mmCIF file of C-alpha atoms in Angstrom:
data_model
loop_
_atom_site.group_PDB
_atom_site.id
_atom_site.type_symbol
_atom_site.label_atom_id
_atom_site.label_comp_id
_atom_site.label_asym_id
_atom_site.label_seq_id
_atom_site.Cartn_x
_atom_site.Cartn_y
_atom_site.Cartn_z
ATOM 1 C CA UNK Q 1 17.894 -5.242 23.562
ATOM 2 C CA UNK Q 2 15.815 -2.470 24.318
ATOM 3 C CA UNK Q 3 12.640 -1.872 22.278
ATOM 4 C CA UNK Q 4 13.897 1.327 21.029
ATOM 5 C CA UNK Q 5 16.683 -0.496 18.973
ATOM 6 C CA UNK Q 6 13.919 -2.588 17.470
ATOM 7 C CA UNK Q 7 11.378 -0.166 16.518
ATOM 8 C CA UNK Q 8 13.431 0.789 13.073
ATOM 9 C CA UNK Q 9 13.641 -2.907 12.262
ATOM 10 C CA UNK Q 10 10.066 -3.652 12.695
ATOM 11 C CA UNK Q 11 9.120 -0.318 10.966
ATOM 12 C CA UNK Q 12 11.736 -2.043 7.922
ATOM 13 C CA UNK Q 13 9.821 -5.381 7.911
ATOM 14 C CA UNK Q 14 6.362 -3.601 7.359
ATOM 15 C CA UNK Q 15 7.480 -1.408 4.679
ATOM 16 C CA UNK Q 16 9.061 -4.030 2.933
ATOM 17 C CA UNK Q 17 5.882 -6.590 3.196
ATOM 18 C CA UNK Q 18 3.447 -3.908 2.428
ATOM 19 C CA UNK Q 19 5.634 -2.713 -0.380
ATOM 20 C CA UNK Q 20 6.053 -6.429 -1.954
ATOM 21 C CA UNK Q 21 2.382 -6.629 -1.638
ATOM 22 C CA UNK Q 22 1.635 -3.592 -3.444
ATOM 23 C CA UNK Q 23 4.114 -4.672 -6.093
ATOM 24 C CA UNK Q 24 2.464 -8.100 -6.669
ATOM 25 C CA UNK Q 25 -1.162 -6.707 -6.258
ATOM 26 C CA UNK Q 26 -0.650 -3.904 -8.689
ATOM 27 C CA UNK Q 27 2.060 -5.197 -11.216
ATOM 28 C CA UNK Q 28 1.912 -8.785 -11.155
ATOM 29 C CA UNK Q 29 -1.812 -8.997 -10.920
ATOM 30 C CA UNK Q 30 -3.139 -5.892 -12.520
ATOM 31 C CA UNK Q 31 -0.495 -5.275 -15.175
ATOM 32 C CA UNK Q 32 0.479 -8.821 -15.412
ATOM 33 C CA UNK Q 33 -2.557 -11.322 -15.082
ATOM 34 C CA UNK Q 34 -5.170 -9.234 -15.893
ATOM 35 C CA UNK Q 35 -3.496 -6.702 -18.381
ATOM 36 C CA UNK Q 36 -4.010 -3.238 -17.904
ATOM 37 C CA UNK Q 37 -7.017 -3.208 -20.345
ATOM 38 C CA UNK Q 38 -8.616 -5.969 -18.372
ATOM 39 C CA UNK Q 39 -7.875 -4.133 -15.207
ATOM 40 C CA UNK Q 40 -9.457 -0.813 -16.569
ATOM 41 C CA UNK Q 41 -12.316 -2.791 -17.692
ATOM 42 C CA UNK Q 42 -13.213 -4.150 -14.697
ATOM 43 C CA UNK Q 43 -12.903 -0.747 -12.962
ATOM 44 C CA UNK Q 44 -15.250 0.479 -15.538
ATOM 45 C CA UNK Q 45 -17.635 -2.487 -14.825
ATOM 46 C CA UNK Q 46 -17.902 -1.700 -10.912
ATOM 47 C CA UNK Q 47 -18.684 1.872 -12.031
ATOM 48 C CA UNK Q 48 -15.573 3.777 -11.797
ATOM 49 C CA UNK Q 49 -13.866 5.673 -14.686
ATOM 50 C CA UNK Q 50 -11.597 2.939 -16.370
ATOM 51 C CA UNK Q 51 -8.492 5.450 -16.084
ATOM 52 C CA UNK Q 52 -8.835 4.649 -12.416
ATOM 53 C CA UNK Q 53 -7.756 1.128 -13.164
ATOM 54 C CA UNK Q 54 -4.525 2.248 -14.691
ATOM 55 C CA UNK Q 55 -3.701 4.656 -11.882
ATOM 56 C CA UNK Q 56 -4.594 2.180 -9.010
ATOM 57 C CA UNK Q 57 -2.483 -0.520 -11.190
ATOM 58 C CA UNK Q 58 0.723 1.939 -11.717
ATOM 59 C CA UNK Q 59 -0.077 3.508 -8.181
ATOM 60 C CA UNK Q 60 0.225 -0.047 -6.448
ATOM 61 C CA UNK Q 61 3.352 -0.806 -8.711
ATOM 62 C CA UNK Q 62 5.370 2.299 -8.049
ATOM 63 C CA UNK Q 63 4.250 2.814 -4.724
ATOM 64 C CA UNK Q 64 5.205 -1.026 -3.794
ATOM 65 C CA UNK Q 65 8.678 -0.122 -4.975
ATOM 66 C CA UNK Q 66 8.802 3.064 -3.308
ATOM 67 C CA UNK Q 67 7.928 1.695 -0.047
ATOM 68 C CA UNK Q 68 10.589 -1.116 -0.402
ATOM 69 C CA UNK Q 69 13.573 1.230 -1.146
ATOM 70 C CA UNK Q 70 12.197 3.491 1.822
ATOM 71 C CA UNK Q 71 11.819 6.787 -0.744
ATOM 72 C CA UNK Q 72 9.132 8.919 1.237
ATOM 73 C CA UNK Q 73 7.537 6.266 3.029
ATOM 74 C CA UNK Q 74 5.101 8.604 5.399
ATOM 75 C CA UNK Q 75 3.819 10.308 1.986
ATOM 76 C CA UNK Q 76 3.855 7.263 0.077
ATOM 77 C CA UNK Q 77 1.918 5.467 2.758
ATOM 78 C CA UNK Q 78 -0.933 7.966 3.222
ATOM 79 C CA UNK Q 79 -1.219 8.520 -0.814
ATOM 80 C CA UNK Q 80 -2.088 5.062 -0.857
ATOM 81 C CA UNK Q 81 -5.511 5.643 1.103
ATOM 82 C CA UNK Q 82 -7.847 6.966 -0.940
ATOM 83 C CA UNK Q 83 -6.851 3.686 -3.264
ATOM 84 C CA UNK Q 84 -7.810 1.649 -0.185
ATOM 85 C CA UNK Q 85 -10.924 3.479 1.127
ATOM 86 C CA UNK Q 86 -12.060 2.961 -2.342
ATOM 87 C CA UNK Q 87 -11.669 -0.689 -2.169
ATOM 88 C CA UNK Q 88 -13.221 -0.992 1.510
ATOM 89 C CA UNK Q 89 -16.360 0.679 0.162
ATOM 90 C CA UNK Q 90 -16.556 -1.085 -2.906
ATOM 91 C CA UNK Q 91 -16.267 -4.265 -0.646
ATOM 92 C CA UNK Q 92 -18.970 -2.900 2.002
ATOM 93 C CA UNK Q 93 -21.880 -4.502 0.638
ATOM 94 C CA UNK Q 94 -20.272 -8.129 0.790
ATOM 95 C CA UNK Q 95 -19.742 -8.058 4.394
ATOM 96 C CA UNK Q 96 -17.095 -8.403 7.067
ATOM 97 C CA UNK Q 97 -15.141 -11.240 5.869
ATOM 98 C CA UNK Q 98 -13.116 -11.468 2.949
ATOM 99 C CA UNK Q 99 -13.938 -15.055 1.838
ATOM 100 C CA UNK Q 100 -17.631 -14.089 1.399
ATOM 101 C CA UNK Q 101 -18.664 -13.770 -2.369
ATOM 102 C CA UNK Q 102 -16.757 -11.061 -4.183
ATOM 103 C CA UNK Q 103 -15.003 -10.431 -1.248
ATOM 104 C CA UNK Q 104 -15.788 -8.163 2.122
ATOM 105 C CA UNK Q 105 -14.217 -5.377 3.282
ATOM 106 C CA UNK Q 106 -11.924 -6.805 6.020
ATOM 107 C CA UNK Q 107 -8.677 -6.882 4.404
ATOM 108 C CA UNK Q 108 -9.020 -3.255 2.741
ATOM 109 C CA UNK Q 109 -9.698 -2.212 6.327
ATOM 110 C CA UNK Q 110 -6.584 -3.940 7.533
ATOM 111 C CA UNK Q 111 -4.610 -2.502 4.762
ATOM 112 C CA UNK Q 112 -5.859 1.155 5.774
ATOM 113 C CA UNK Q 113 -5.036 0.669 9.667
ATOM 114 C CA UNK Q 114 -1.439 -0.618 8.426
ATOM 115 C CA UNK Q 115 -0.855 2.282 5.971
ATOM 116 C CA UNK Q 116 -1.573 4.431 9.118
ATOM 117 C CA UNK Q 117 0.541 2.781 11.231
ATOM 118 C CA UNK Q 118 3.560 2.815 8.391
ATOM 119 C CA UNK Q 119 2.892 6.751 8.278
ATOM 120 C CA UNK Q 120 3.124 6.522 11.644
ATOM 121 C CA UNK Q 121 6.100 4.967 12.236
ATOM 122 C CA UNK Q 122 8.150 6.175 9.263
ATOM 123 C CA UNK Q 123 10.558 4.414 6.983
ATOM 124 C CA UNK Q 124 12.366 2.729 9.829
ATOM 125 C CA UNK Q 125 16.079 0.754 9.283
ATOM 126 C CA UNK Q 126 17.850 0.902 5.468
ATOM 127 C CA UNK Q 127 15.677 3.433 3.763
ATOM 128 C CA UNK Q 128 16.540 5.447 0.777
ATOM 129 C CA UNK Q 129 14.979 8.568 2.298
ATOM 130 C CA UNK Q 130 16.287 11.297 -0.520
ATOM 131 C CA UNK Q 131 16.477 14.011 2.378
ATOM 132 C CA UNK Q 132 18.877 11.443 4.095
ATOM 133 C CA UNK Q 133 21.019 10.622 0.865
ATOM 134 C CA UNK Q 134 21.059 14.143 -0.074
ATOM 135 C CA UNK Q 135 22.191 15.236 3.554
ATOM 136 C CA UNK Q 136 19.213 17.421 4.251
ATOM 137 C CA UNK Q 137 16.997 17.606 7.426
ATOM 138 C CA UNK Q 138 17.075 14.259 8.994
ATOM 139 C CA UNK Q 139 13.466 13.129 9.893
ATOM 140 C CA UNK Q 140 13.129 11.306 12.837
ATOM 141 C CA UNK Q 141 12.509 7.626 12.389
ATOM 142 C CA UNK Q 142 10.991 4.739 14.299
#
């Protein structure tokens, strides 16, 4: 099978994997385990306005769902970058390896790269892109 036929499915795998991880990280961990008030309190304790905790939790939840479904994949991927850059900067003093105390910055940097790749390749196969569904201009997908 030519690589041009497998790229849409590779983009699908990346999109659904990233989306699922964001839903679990934002929805399950930040909203479920820690709760919204706990997440907001944590953000306040590390020097960010507590409301950023709520913004990040809901962005991860709803952005993850959008990625899974393939809705506005390129835009959602790029909109995650400020969150991920903030995470990388927060972990920067802890060193590279994420197993360091308080976590290093290797995973946030990896997430930044993965979101840039997703934005570059597009939604791939089986996406519910509103423009496609409404008969609008079809954007090129990987």
